[in-house]
Coordinates of C-alpha atoms in Angstrom, one line a residue:
Chain A
M1208 CA 16.1 -43.2 -11.6
P1209 CA 12.3 -43.2 -11.4
G1210 CA 12.3 -40.4 -8.8
S1211 CA 14.2 -38.2 -11.2
L1212 CA 11.8 -39.0 -14.0
G1213 CA 8.7 -38.2 -11.9
Y1214 CA 10.3 -34.9 -11.0
A1215 CA 10.9 -34.0 -14.6
V1216 CA 7.3 -35.0 -15.6
E1217 CA 5.8 -33.0 -12.8
R1218 CA 8.0 -30.1 -13.7
M1219 CA 6.7 -29.9 -17.3
S1220 CA 3.1 -30.3 -16.1
I1221 CA 3.1 -27.7 -13.3
L1222 CA 5.2 -25.1 -14.9
E1223 CA 4.4 -25.2 -18.6
T1224 CA 1.1 -26.6 -19.6
D1225 CA -1.0 -25.7 -16.6
Y1226 CA 0.5 -22.2 -16.5
K1227 CA -0.3 -21.6 -20.1
T1228 CA -3.9 -22.8 -19.5
L1229 CA -4.2 -20.3 -16.7
T1230 CA -2.9 -17.3 -18.7
A1231 CA -5.0 -18.2 -21.8
A1232 CA -8.2 -18.5 -19.7
A1233 CA -7.3 -15.2 -17.9
G1234 CA -7.1 -13.5 -21.3
R1235 CA -10.6 -14.7 -22.2
D1236 CA -12.6 -14.1 -19.0
L1237 CA -10.5 -13.3 -15.9
K1238 CA -13.5 -13.6 -13.5
G1239 CA -14.7 -16.8 -15.0
P1240 CA -14.9 -20.6 -14.1
E1241 CA -12.1 -21.6 -16.5
V1242 CA -9.6 -19.4 -14.5
A1243 CA -11.0 -20.8 -11.2
R1244 CA -10.2 -24.4 -12.5
A1245 CA -6.8 -23.5 -13.8
L1246 CA -5.8 -21.9 -10.5
R1247 CA -7.1 -24.9 -8.6
V1248 CA -4.9 -27.2 -10.7
L1249 CA -1.8 -25.1 -10.2
I1250 CA -2.4 -24.6 -6.5
E1251 CA -3.1 -28.3 -5.8
K1252 CA 0.0 -29.4 -7.8
G1253 CA 2.2 -26.8 -6.1
I1254 CA 1.0 -27.9 -2.6
K1255 CA 1.6 -31.6 -3.5
F1256 CA 5.1 -30.9 -4.7
L1257 CA 6.0 -28.9 -1.6
A1258 CA 4.4 -31.4 0.8
E1259 CA 5.8 -34.6 -0.8
S1260 CA 9.0 -33.7 -2.6
C1261 CA 10.5 -30.9 -0.5
D1262 CA 12.3 -30.4 2.8
T1263 CA 11.6 -27.4 5.1
V1264 CA 14.5 -25.2 6.3
K1265 CA 14.0 -23.0 9.3
L1266 CA 15.2 -19.4 8.9
R1267 CA 16.3 -16.8 11.4
T1268 CA 14.4 -13.6 11.8
Q1269 CA 14.0 -10.6 14.1
V1270 CA 10.5 -9.7 12.8
P1271 CA 8.2 -9.8 15.9
N1272 CA 5.7 -12.7 16.0
K1273 CA 6.7 -14.2 12.6
V1274 CA 8.4 -17.4 11.8
Y1275 CA 9.9 -17.9 8.4
V1276 CA 11.0 -21.1 6.6
C1277 CA 12.0 -22.0 3.1
F1278 CA 11.8 -25.1 1.0
S1279 CA 14.3 -27.2 -1.0
A1280 CA 13.7 -30.2 -3.2
K1281 CA 14.7 -33.4 -1.4
G1282 CA 18.3 -34.2 -2.1
K1283 CA 19.0 -30.7 -3.5
P1284 CA 19.7 -28.6 -0.5
D1285 CA 21.6 -25.8 -2.3
K1286 CA 18.6 -24.3 -4.1
T1287 CA 15.9 -22.9 -1.9
T1288 CA 12.6 -21.0 -2.3
R1289 CA 11.8 -17.5 -1.3
P1290 CA 11.1 -17.2 2.4
V1291 CA 7.6 -18.4 3.6
N1292 CA 5.7 -17.2 6.7
A1293 CA 5.2 -20.5 8.5
K1294 CA 2.1 -19.4 10.4
L1295 CA 0.3 -18.4 7.2
L1296 CA 1.2 -21.5 5.1
D1297 CA -0.8 -24.7 5.6
L1298 CA -0.1 -27.5 3.1
N1299 CA -3.2 -29.4 4.5
L1300 CA -5.9 -27.1 3.0
T1301 CA -9.1 -29.1 2.4
G1302 CA -10.5 -29.5 -1.2
D1303 CA -13.5 -27.3 -0.1
E1304 CA -11.2 -24.6 1.1
I1305 CA -9.3 -24.6 -2.2
E1306 CA -12.6 -24.5 -4.1
D1307 CA -13.8 -21.5 -2.0
L1308 CA -10.5 -19.8 -2.7
C1309 CA -10.6 -20.3 -6.5
T1310 CA -14.3 -19.3 -6.8
A1311 CA -13.8 -16.2 -4.6
K1312 CA -16.2 -17.5 -1.9
L1313 CA -13.8 -16.8 1.0
A1314 CA -16.2 -14.4 2.8
R1315 CA -17.8 -17.4 4.5
R1316 CA -14.5 -18.5 6.1
P1317 CA -13.3 -16.9 9.4
L1318 CA -10.6 -14.2 8.8
P1319 CA -7.5 -15.9 10.2
R1320 CA -8.2 -19.1 8.2
R1321 CA -9.0 -17.0 5.1
A1322 CA -5.5 -15.4 5.4
Q1323 CA -3.9 -18.9 5.5
I1324 CA -5.9 -20.1 2.5
L1325 CA -5.0 -17.0 0.4
Y1326 CA -1.3 -17.1 1.4
T1327 CA -0.9 -20.8 0.8
G1328 CA -2.7 -20.5 -2.6
A1329 CA -0.4 -17.8 -3.8
M1330 CA 2.9 -19.1 -2.4
S1331 CA 2.5 -22.8 -3.5
Y1332 CA 3.0 -21.8 -7.1
C1333 CA 5.7 -19.2 -6.4
C1334 CA 7.8 -21.6 -4.3
T1335 CA 7.3 -24.5 -6.8
T1336 CA 8.7 -22.2 -9.6
D1337 CA 11.6 -21.0 -7.4
L1338 CA 12.7 -24.7 -7.2
L1339 CA 11.8 -26.1 -10.6
K1340 CA 12.8 -23.2 -12.9
K1341 CA 16.0 -21.2 -13.2
D1342 CA 15.9 -17.5 -12.5
D1343 CA 12.2 -17.3 -13.4
K1344 CA 10.9 -14.0 -11.8
K1345 CA 8.3 -13.4 -14.5
T1346 CA 5.8 -16.4 -14.2
P1347 CA 5.3 -16.0 -10.4
G1348 CA 4.5 -12.3 -11.0
T1349 CA 2.0 -13.2 -13.8
F1350 CA 0.5 -16.0 -11.8
F1351 CA -0.1 -13.6 -8.8
E1352 CA -1.6 -11.0 -11.1
C1353 CA -4.1 -13.7 -12.4
F1354 CA -4.7 -14.9 -8.9
V1355 CA -5.6 -11.5 -7.4
G1356 CA -7.2 -10.2 -10.6
H1357 CA -9.5 -13.2 -10.7
L1358 CA -10.5 -12.9 -7.0
V1359 CA -11.3 -9.2 -7.3
A1360 CA -13.0 -9.6 -10.7
A1361 CA -15.1 -12.5 -9.5
T1362 CA -16.0 -10.6 -6.3
F1363 CA -17.1 -7.5 -8.2
G1364 CA -18.5 -9.6 -11.2
V1365 CA -16.6 -7.3 -13.6
N1366 CA -13.5 -7.9 -15.7
P1367 CA -10.8 -5.3 -15.6
T1368 CA -9.0 -3.5 -18.4
N1369 CA -5.3 -2.9 -18.7
S1370 CA -5.3 0.4 -20.5
I1371 CA -7.3 3.6 -20.6
E1372 CA -7.9 6.1 -23.4
V1373 CA -7.0 9.7 -22.7
L1374 CA -8.8 12.4 -24.8
N1375 CA -7.8 15.9 -23.8
L1376 CA -8.0 18.9 -26.2
D1377 CA -5.6 18.0 -29.0
L1378 CA -4.1 15.0 -27.1
R1379 CA -5.2 11.5 -27.7
A1380 CA -3.1 8.7 -26.0
N1381 CA -3.6 5.2 -24.8
L1382 CA -2.2 4.8 -21.3
P1383 CA -1.2 1.3 -20.3
T1384 CA -2.2 0.7 -16.7
D1385 CA -2.4 -2.0 -14.0
F1386 CA -5.9 -3.5 -13.6
I1387 CA -8.7 -0.9 -13.9
F1388 CA -12.3 -1.9 -12.8
H1389 CA -15.2 0.1 -14.1
L1390 CA -17.9 -0.9 -11.6
G1391 CA -20.7 0.9 -13.2
D1392 CA -22.9 3.9 -12.7
G1393 CA -22.8 5.5 -9.2
K1394 CA -19.9 3.2 -8.1
N1395 CA -16.2 3.9 -7.8
K1396 CA -13.6 2.9 -10.3
I1397 CA -10.8 0.8 -8.9
H1398 CA -7.1 1.1 -9.8
L1399 CA -5.5 -2.3 -8.7
P1400 CA -1.7 -2.6 -9.1
V1401 CA -0.6 -6.2 -8.2
K1402 CA 3.0 -7.0 -7.3
T1403 CA 4.6 -9.9 -5.5
S1404 CA 6.7 -7.4 -3.6
T1405 CA 7.3 -3.6 -4.2
R1406 CA 10.6 -2.4 -2.8
E1407 CA 11.8 0.8 -4.4
R1408 CA 9.7 0.3 -7.4
V1409 CA 6.6 1.2 -5.3
V1410 CA 6.7 4.8 -6.3
Q1411 CA 5.4 3.8 -9.7
V1412 CA 2.1 2.9 -8.0
W1413 CA 1.6 6.4 -6.6
A1414 CA 2.8 7.9 -9.8
H1415 CA 0.3 6.0 -11.9
Q1416 CA -2.5 7.0 -9.4
R1417 CA -1.4 10.6 -9.9
V1418 CA -1.8 10.4 -13.6
L1419 CA -5.2 8.9 -13.3
D1420 CA -6.2 11.7 -10.7
G1421 CA -4.8 14.3 -13.1
V1422 CA -6.5 13.0 -16.3
F1423 CA -9.8 11.9 -14.9
G1424 CA -10.2 13.9 -11.6
V1425 CA -9.1 13.3 -8.0
N1426 CA -10.9 10.5 -6.3
R1427 CA -12.5 9.1 -9.4
F1428 CA -10.3 6.0 -9.1
K1429 CA -9.7 4.3 -5.8
G1430 CA -6.1 3.1 -5.7
V1431 CA -5.8 -0.4 -4.2
L1432 CA -2.3 -1.9 -4.2
T1433 CA -2.1 -5.7 -3.5
A1434 CA 1.2 -7.5 -2.8
I1435 CA 2.3 -10.8 -1.1
A1436 CA 5.1 -9.5 1.2
E1437 CA 8.2 -7.4 1.6
T1438 CA 10.5 -10.1 2.8
N1439 CA 14.2 -10.4 1.9
M1440 CA 16.4 -13.4 2.6
V1441 CA 20.0 -12.9 3.5
R1442 CA 21.7 -16.1 2.3
R1443 CA 24.9 -15.4 4.4
D1444 CA 23.2 -16.3 7.6
M1445 CA 19.8 -17.7 6.3
S1446 CA 17.8 -14.9 7.9
V1447 CA 14.8 -12.9 6.8
V1448 CA 14.1 -9.2 7.1
E1449 CA 11.1 -7.1 6.0
V1450 CA 12.3 -4.3 3.7
C1451 CA 10.1 -1.4 4.6
L1452 CA 10.3 2.3 3.7
P1453 CA 7.5 3.9 5.8
D1454 CA 9.0 7.5 5.6
Q1455 CA 9.1 7.3 1.9
W1456 CA 5.5 5.9 1.7
T1457 CA 4.4 8.9 3.8
L1458 CA 6.0 11.4 1.5
Y1459 CA 4.5 9.7 -1.6
Q1460 CA 1.0 9.7 0.1
M1461 CA 1.4 13.4 1.0
F1462 CA 2.9 14.7 -2.3
I1463 CA 2.1 12.4 -5.2
A1464 CA -1.3 10.8 -4.7
Q1465 CA -3.5 9.1 -2.1
M1466 CA -3.7 5.3 -2.2
H1467 CA -7.0 4.1 -0.7
R1468 CA -5.9 0.6 0.4
V1469 CA -2.7 -1.4 0.5
Y1470 CA -3.4 -5.2 0.9
Y1471 CA -0.7 -7.7 1.7
L1472 CA -1.0 -11.5 2.1
D1473 CA 1.7 -11.3 4.7
P1474 CA 1.5 -7.6 5.9
P1475 CA 4.8 -6.1 6.9
V1476 CA 4.8 -5.2 10.6
K1477 CA 6.1 -1.6 10.0
Y1478 CA 3.4 -0.7 7.5
L1479 CA 0.4 -1.8 9.5
S1480 CA 0.5 1.3 11.7
L1481 CA 0.6 3.7 8.7
G1482 CA -3.2 3.9 8.7
E1483 CA -3.3 5.3 12.3
T1484 CA -1.7 8.7 11.6
Y1485 CA -1.6 11.3 8.9
P1486 CA -1.4 10.8 5.9
Y1487 CA -3.4 7.5 6.7
I1488 CA -2.1 4.8 4.3
R1489 CA -4.5 2.0 5.2
V1490 CA -2.5 -1.2 5.1
K1491 CA -4.4 -4.5 5.7
S1492 CA -4.4 -8.2 5.2
F1493 CA -5.9 -9.0 1.8
S1494 CA -8.3 -11.4 3.7
A1495 CA -10.2 -8.2 4.7
F1496 CA -11.0 -7.4 1.1
F1497 CA -13.8 -10.0 0.9
D1498 CA -15.6 -8.2 3.8
E1499 CA -15.2 -4.6 2.5
A1500 CA -15.5 -5.1 -1.3
E1501 CA -19.0 -3.6 -1.2
T1502 CA -17.7 -0.6 0.8
L1503 CA -14.8 -0.1 -1.7
A1504 CA -17.3 -0.1 -4.6
N1505 CA -19.9 2.2 -3.0
A1506 CA -18.0 4.5 -0.7
S1507 CA -18.4 8.2 -1.3
P1508 CA -15.3 9.4 -3.1
L1509 CA -14.0 11.3 -0.1
A1510 CA -14.6 8.6 2.5
Chain B
M755 CA 47.5 -20.6 -23.2
P756 CA 49.2 -17.2 -22.8
G757 CA 46.2 -15.5 -24.5
S758 CA 43.9 -16.9 -21.9
L759 CA 46.1 -15.8 -19.0
G760 CA 46.4 -12.3 -20.4
Y761 CA 42.6 -12.2 -20.8
A762 CA 42.2 -13.3 -17.1
V763 CA 44.7 -10.7 -15.8
E764 CA 43.1 -7.9 -17.9
R765 CA 39.7 -9.0 -16.5
M766 CA 40.8 -8.7 -12.9
S767 CA 42.5 -5.4 -13.5
I768 CA 39.6 -3.6 -15.5
L769 CA 36.7 -5.0 -13.6
E770 CA 37.8 -5.2 -10.0
T771 CA 40.7 -3.1 -8.9
D772 CA 40.2 -0.1 -11.1
Y773 CA 36.4 -0.1 -10.6
K774 CA 36.9 -0.1 -6.8
T775 CA 39.4 2.7 -7.1
L776 CA 36.8 4.7 -9.0
T777 CA 33.9 4.2 -6.6
A778 CA 36.1 4.8 -3.5
A779 CA 37.4 8.1 -5.0
A780 CA 33.8 9.1 -6.0
G781 CA 32.8 8.6 -2.4
R782 CA 35.5 11.0 -1.3
D783 CA 35.3 13.8 -3.9
L784 CA 33.2 13.2 -6.9
K785 CA 34.3 16.3 -8.8
G786 CA 38.0 15.8 -8.0
P787 CA 41.2 14.8 -9.8
E788 CA 41.3 11.3 -8.2
V789 CA 37.9 10.4 -10.0
A790 CA 39.2 11.9 -13.2
R791 CA 42.3 9.7 -13.1
A792 CA 40.3 6.6 -12.2
L793 CA 37.8 7.2 -15.1
R794 CA 40.8 7.7 -17.5
V795 CA 42.3 4.3 -16.5
L796 CA 38.9 2.5 -16.9
I797 CA 38.1 4.2 -20.2
E798 CA 41.6 3.5 -21.7
K799 CA 41.6 -0.1 -20.7
G800 CA 38.0 -0.6 -22.0
I801 CA 38.9 1.0 -25.3
K802 CA 42.1 -1.1 -25.6
F803 CA 40.1 -4.3 -24.8
L804 CA 37.4 -3.6 -27.4
A805 CA 40.0 -2.5 -30.1
E806 CA 42.5 -5.3 -29.6
S807 CA 40.6 -8.3 -28.2
C808 CA 37.2 -8.0 -29.8
D809 CA 35.4 -8.6 -33.1
T810 CA 32.6 -6.2 -34.3
V811 CA 29.2 -7.6 -35.4
K812 CA 26.9 -5.5 -37.5
L813 CA 23.3 -5.3 -36.4
R814 CA 20.1 -4.6 -38.3
T815 CA 18.0 -1.6 -37.5
Q816 CA 15.1 0.4 -38.8
V817 CA 16.1 3.5 -36.8
P818 CA 16.6 6.3 -39.3
N819 CA 20.2 7.5 -39.8
K820 CA 21.7 5.1 -37.1
V821 CA 24.0 2.2 -37.5
Y822 CA 24.3 -0.3 -34.7
V823 CA 27.0 -2.9 -34.0
C824 CA 28.0 -5.0 -31.0
F825 CA 31.2 -6.6 -29.9
S826 CA 32.2 -10.1 -29.0
A827 CA 35.6 -11.3 -27.5
K828 CA 37.7 -12.9 -30.2
G829 CA 37.0 -16.6 -30.4
K830 CA 33.9 -16.3 -28.2
P831 CA 31.2 -15.3 -30.7
D832 CA 28.2 -16.4 -28.6
K833 CA 28.5 -13.7 -26.0
T834 CA 27.9 -10.1 -27.3
T835 CA 27.8 -6.6 -25.8
R836 CA 24.8 -4.3 -25.7
P837 CA 24.2 -2.5 -29.0
V838 CA 26.5 0.3 -29.8
N839 CA 25.8 3.4 -32.1
A840 CA 28.7 3.0 -34.6
K841 CA 28.6 6.6 -35.6
L842 CA 29.1 7.7 -32.0
L843 CA 31.8 5.3 -31.0
D844 CA 35.5 6.0 -31.9
L845 CA 38.1 3.6 -30.4
N846 CA 40.8 6.0 -31.7
L847 CA 40.2 8.9 -29.3
T848 CA 43.5 10.8 -28.6
G849 CA 45.0 11.0 -25.2
D850 CA 44.2 14.7 -25.1
E851 CA 40.5 14.0 -25.9
I852 CA 40.3 11.4 -23.1
E853 CA 42.0 13.9 -20.7
D854 CA 39.5 16.7 -21.7
L855 CA 36.7 14.3 -21.1
C856 CA 37.8 13.1 -17.7
T857 CA 38.6 16.6 -16.5
A858 CA 35.2 18.0 -17.8
K859 CA 37.0 20.4 -20.3
L860 CA 34.8 19.3 -23.2
A861 CA 33.4 22.7 -23.9
R862 CA 36.4 23.5 -26.1
R863 CA 35.8 20.6 -28.4
P864 CA 33.3 20.9 -31.3
L865 CA 29.8 19.5 -30.6
P866 CA 29.8 16.5 -32.9
R867 CA 33.2 15.3 -31.7
R868 CA 32.2 16.0 -28.1
A869 CA 29.2 13.6 -28.5
Q870 CA 31.6 10.9 -29.8
I871 CA 34.1 11.4 -26.9
L872 CA 31.3 11.2 -24.3
Y873 CA 29.6 8.1 -25.9
T874 CA 32.9 6.3 -26.3
G875 CA 33.9 7.0 -22.8
A876 CA 30.7 5.7 -21.3
M877 CA 30.3 2.7 -23.6
S878 CA 33.9 1.4 -23.4
Y879 CA 33.5 0.3 -19.8
C880 CA 29.8 -0.9 -20.2
C881 CA 30.7 -3.1 -23.2
T882 CA 33.8 -4.5 -21.6
T883 CA 31.8 -5.5 -18.5
D884 CA 29.1 -7.1 -20.8
L885 CA 31.8 -9.4 -22.2
L886 CA 34.0 -10.0 -19.1
K887 CA 31.5 -10.4 -16.4
K888 CA 28.4 -12.6 -16.0
D889 CA 25.0 -10.9 -15.8
D890 CA 26.5 -7.8 -14.2
K891 CA 23.9 -5.0 -14.6
K892 CA 25.0 -3.2 -11.4
T893 CA 28.6 -2.0 -12.1
P894 CA 27.8 -0.4 -15.5
G895 CA 25.0 1.5 -13.8
T896 CA 27.3 2.7 -11.0
F897 CA 30.1 3.5 -13.4
F898 CA 27.8 5.7 -15.5
E899 CA 26.5 7.4 -12.3
C900 CA 30.1 8.2 -11.4
F901 CA 30.9 9.3 -15.0
V902 CA 28.0 11.7 -15.3
G903 CA 28.1 12.8 -11.7
H904 CA 31.8 13.7 -12.0
L905 CA 31.3 15.6 -15.2
V906 CA 28.4 17.7 -13.8
A907 CA 30.1 18.2 -10.4
A908 CA 33.3 19.3 -12.0
T909 CA 31.5 21.6 -14.3
F910 CA 29.6 23.3 -11.5
G911 CA 32.5 23.0 -9.0
V912 CA 30.1 21.5 -6.4
N913 CA 29.7 17.9 -5.2
P914 CA 26.1 16.5 -5.0
T915 CA 24.3 14.8 -2.1
N916 CA 22.2 11.6 -2.3
S917 CA 19.5 12.5 0.2
I918 CA 17.7 15.4 1.5
E919 CA 16.1 16.1 4.9
V920 CA 12.4 16.8 5.1
L921 CA 11.2 18.9 8.1
N922 CA 7.5 19.6 7.9
L923 CA 5.3 20.3 11.0
D924 CA 5.5 17.0 13.0
L925 CA 7.2 15.1 10.1
R926 CA 11.0 14.6 10.0
A927 CA 12.2 12.2 7.3
N928 CA 15.4 11.6 5.2
L929 CA 14.5 11.1 1.6
P930 CA 17.0 9.2 -0.5
T931 CA 17.3 10.9 -3.9
D932 CA 19.3 10.8 -7.1
F933 CA 22.1 13.4 -7.2
I934 CA 21.1 16.8 -5.8
F935 CA 23.3 19.8 -6.5
H936 CA 22.9 22.9 -4.2
L937 CA 24.6 25.5 -6.4
G938 CA 24.5 28.3 -3.9
D939 CA 22.6 31.5 -3.2
G940 CA 20.6 32.9 -6.1
K941 CA 21.2 29.8 -8.2
N942 CA 18.9 26.9 -9.1
K943 CA 19.2 23.5 -7.4
I944 CA 19.6 20.6 -9.7
H945 CA 17.9 17.1 -9.4
L946 CA 20.0 14.8 -11.6
P947 CA 18.8 11.2 -12.0
V948 CA 21.3 9.1 -14.0
K949 CA 20.3 5.8 -15.7
T950 CA 21.9 3.8 -18.4
S951 CA 18.4 3.4 -19.9
T952 CA 15.0 4.2 -18.4
R953 CA 12.2 2.1 -20.0
E954 CA 9.1 1.7 -17.9
R955 CA 11.0 2.6 -14.8
V956 CA 11.2 6.3 -16.1
V957 CA 8.1 7.2 -14.2
Q958 CA 10.2 7.1 -11.0
V959 CA 12.1 10.2 -12.2
W960 CA 8.9 12.3 -12.6
A961 CA 7.6 10.9 -9.3
H962 CA 10.7 11.9 -7.4
Q963 CA 10.6 15.4 -9.0
R964 CA 7.0 15.7 -7.8
V965 CA 8.0 14.9 -4.2
L966 CA 10.8 17.5 -4.4
D967 CA 8.3 20.1 -5.9
G968 CA 5.8 19.2 -3.2
V969 CA 8.1 19.3 -0.2
F970 CA 10.3 22.3 -1.3
G971 CA 8.1 24.2 -3.8
V972 CA 7.6 24.0 -7.5
N973 CA 10.6 25.0 -9.7
R974 CA 13.0 25.1 -6.7
F975 CA 14.8 22.0 -8.2
K976 CA 15.5 21.8 -12.0
G977 CA 15.0 18.1 -13.0
V978 CA 17.7 16.9 -15.4
L979 CA 17.5 13.3 -16.4
T980 CA 20.7 11.8 -18.0
A981 CA 20.8 8.4 -19.8
I982 CA 22.9 6.6 -22.4
A983 CA 20.2 5.3 -24.8
E984 CA 16.9 3.4 -25.1
T985 CA 18.1 0.6 -27.4
N986 CA 17.0 -2.9 -27.2
M987 CA 18.6 -5.8 -29.1
V988 CA 16.4 -8.5 -30.5
R989 CA 18.7 -11.6 -30.5
R990 CA 16.4 -13.6 -32.8
D991 CA 17.4 -11.6 -35.8
M992 CA 20.2 -9.5 -34.3
S993 CA 18.3 -6.3 -34.8
V994 CA 18.1 -3.1 -32.7
V995 CA 15.0 -1.0 -31.8
E996 CA 14.7 2.1 -29.7
V997 CA 12.1 1.5 -27.0
C998 CA 10.3 4.9 -26.7
L999 CA 7.0 5.8 -24.9
P1000 CA 6.4 9.4 -26.0
D1001 CA 2.7 9.4 -25.1
Q1002 CA 3.4 8.3 -21.6
W1003 CA 6.2 10.8 -21.2
T1004 CA 3.7 13.5 -22.3
L1005 CA 1.2 12.4 -19.6
Y1006 CA 3.9 12.3 -16.9
Q1007 CA 5.1 15.8 -17.9
M1008 CA 1.5 17.1 -17.8
F1009 CA 0.2 15.4 -14.7
I1010 CA 3.2 14.4 -12.4
A1011 CA 5.9 17.0 -12.7
Q1012 CA 8.0 19.0 -15.2
M1013 CA 11.4 17.8 -16.1
H1014 CA 13.6 20.6 -17.2
R1015 CA 16.0 18.7 -19.5
V1016 CA 16.5 15.1 -20.6
Y1017 CA 20.0 14.4 -21.9
Y1018 CA 21.0 11.3 -23.8
L1019 CA 24.4 10.2 -25.1
D1020 CA 22.6 8.6 -28.0
P1021 CA 19.3 10.5 -28.1
P1022 CA 16.3 8.3 -29.2
V1023 CA 14.9 9.7 -32.4
K1024 CA 11.2 9.7 -31.2
Y1025 CA 12.1 11.8 -28.1
L1026 CA 14.0 14.6 -29.8
S1027 CA 10.8 16.2 -31.1
L1028 CA 9.1 16.2 -27.7
G1029 CA 10.6 19.7 -27.0
E1030 CA 8.8 21.3 -29.9
T1031 CA 5.2 20.9 -28.7
Y1032 CA 3.3 21.1 -25.4
P1033 CA 4.2 19.9 -22.7
Y1034 CA 7.8 20.7 -23.9
I1035 CA 10.0 18.0 -22.7
R1036 CA 13.4 19.2 -23.9
V1037 CA 15.5 16.1 -24.9
K1038 CA 19.0 16.8 -26.1
S1039 CA 22.4 15.3 -26.6
F1040 CA 24.4 15.4 -23.4
S1041 CA 27.2 17.1 -25.3
A1042 CA 25.0 20.3 -25.1
F1043 CA 25.2 20.4 -21.3
F1044 CA 28.7 21.8 -21.4
D1045 CA 27.5 24.9 -23.3
E1046 CA 24.3 25.5 -21.2
A1047 CA 25.5 24.6 -17.7
E1048 CA 25.7 28.3 -16.8
T1049 CA 22.1 28.8 -18.1
L1050 CA 20.9 25.8 -16.1
A1051 CA 22.4 27.2 -12.9
N1052 CA 21.2 30.8 -13.3
A1053 CA 18.0 30.6 -15.3
S1054 CA 15.0 32.2 -13.6
P1055 CA 12.9 29.4 -12.1
L1056 CA 10.2 29.7 -14.8
A1057 CA 12.4 30.0 -17.8

């Protein structure tokens, strides 16, 4: 069975060696060219696997203006990927587009295309892992952290840290954090939690922002949450819903801390309007980051 | 194979029917006698299964003054339970002791024995589920919620709610919460999160306390976290560690909100001393609750 052998070889290559190359490079220099190359290899192999070795399955959804599909490996219909927004996925990205993505040069692409390039880049690896590995929730999460961390670090030209020292009278502690970017004198510091989806765990993001506000002063760190989507697939009828808790987010923004931005690759419909009314949680497509990175870095703390 | 059949029948009985009886009764009257009876059935069947159908495996540990074991079903050594504190587990509880446990009359038992009765009651179901069901993390968590919720509700004579309405200028939202006890005029309200273990998710507890403080006023709700243990088993060398983050807890207590008590059935060594120095997180054995319930209900808000 040559098909089966090819499948096994590809599996090893995409999911073990190349993934380890990425995480090792990310540990050395997250913003650097080694990470860009490792991302490109994983993204191109993921796209190739989905395009050539998988079938597409249409899913039902009530979410307005969205169409969701999932993938299954040819001949193995029982196992499917997470749901995929069909309007944001394009398995025909050009080599130049993938290169611009991995080197964080997306600002020169038009916004709608930029959103497709970002979404396809992130989901190609996640979906490939869904099919080729068993119950692997960890590596898609780590891949997405490297992906977003690299894009933000390359855009700012600064690598992040993952912990921060607290010195406070007789207290001395090392607080593990999501990515923290120190952008230099006169610029903001950025607190960047990265999650594939948030669900009820999202309160952690506001709580960690609160600790940073408390230890270092309110508005010293701009909180910027980045996620892929909040989709959930109901297997019973192969339908997709967006799991959104806008009332709870409102209470967190009012009473725990103030997140400055929330970026999604596939923004949930119910969250997009949270920026229009008090307490103003500005939820946007991550494609917008590349236009407003400068503003995020330089904005006056209260802007 | 009659042994195998008995195993299958017992499995159905402990893990499906009796569990459903418990959760249905808990939905109707958490503090009531139906829940007490359902708990007693599950605990007695769990103890019987562990005592008669399982082998004990000794585990290594560096935790001072603690001895850990785990269980495996006879003839099936590959699958083991979560680690169990051997000094707190006693599979020879008397019928009277189990009755006092399930009817929340533990205050008349001496403290060290009370701790064993509580621990054995909670762990018997959890360990049985570890062996008889596959990857079931949900039902031990729900069982433990019913167990602690029932004991606290029966002690206070009041059933809890699981959500609270927020009315605030033009905002009206229903906030889902852990157990909330409204103890009546002139008494405190209790916010009781219940988790088998907390790990890095523990920040949620402080964050939810912060929302309650923000919406309803600081010190209006006494936060009382209750958990079993923070043990983690390393399968490679069959050893047990306690996963503790005392520096992070300190920052949460300083900068997010103030938890009034943290109870454990098997209190982690590193947390017990947190009550002695600022910011005073009072961590105790849950056995102490039955002596201080009155104080928790009546204490002046700032005590």
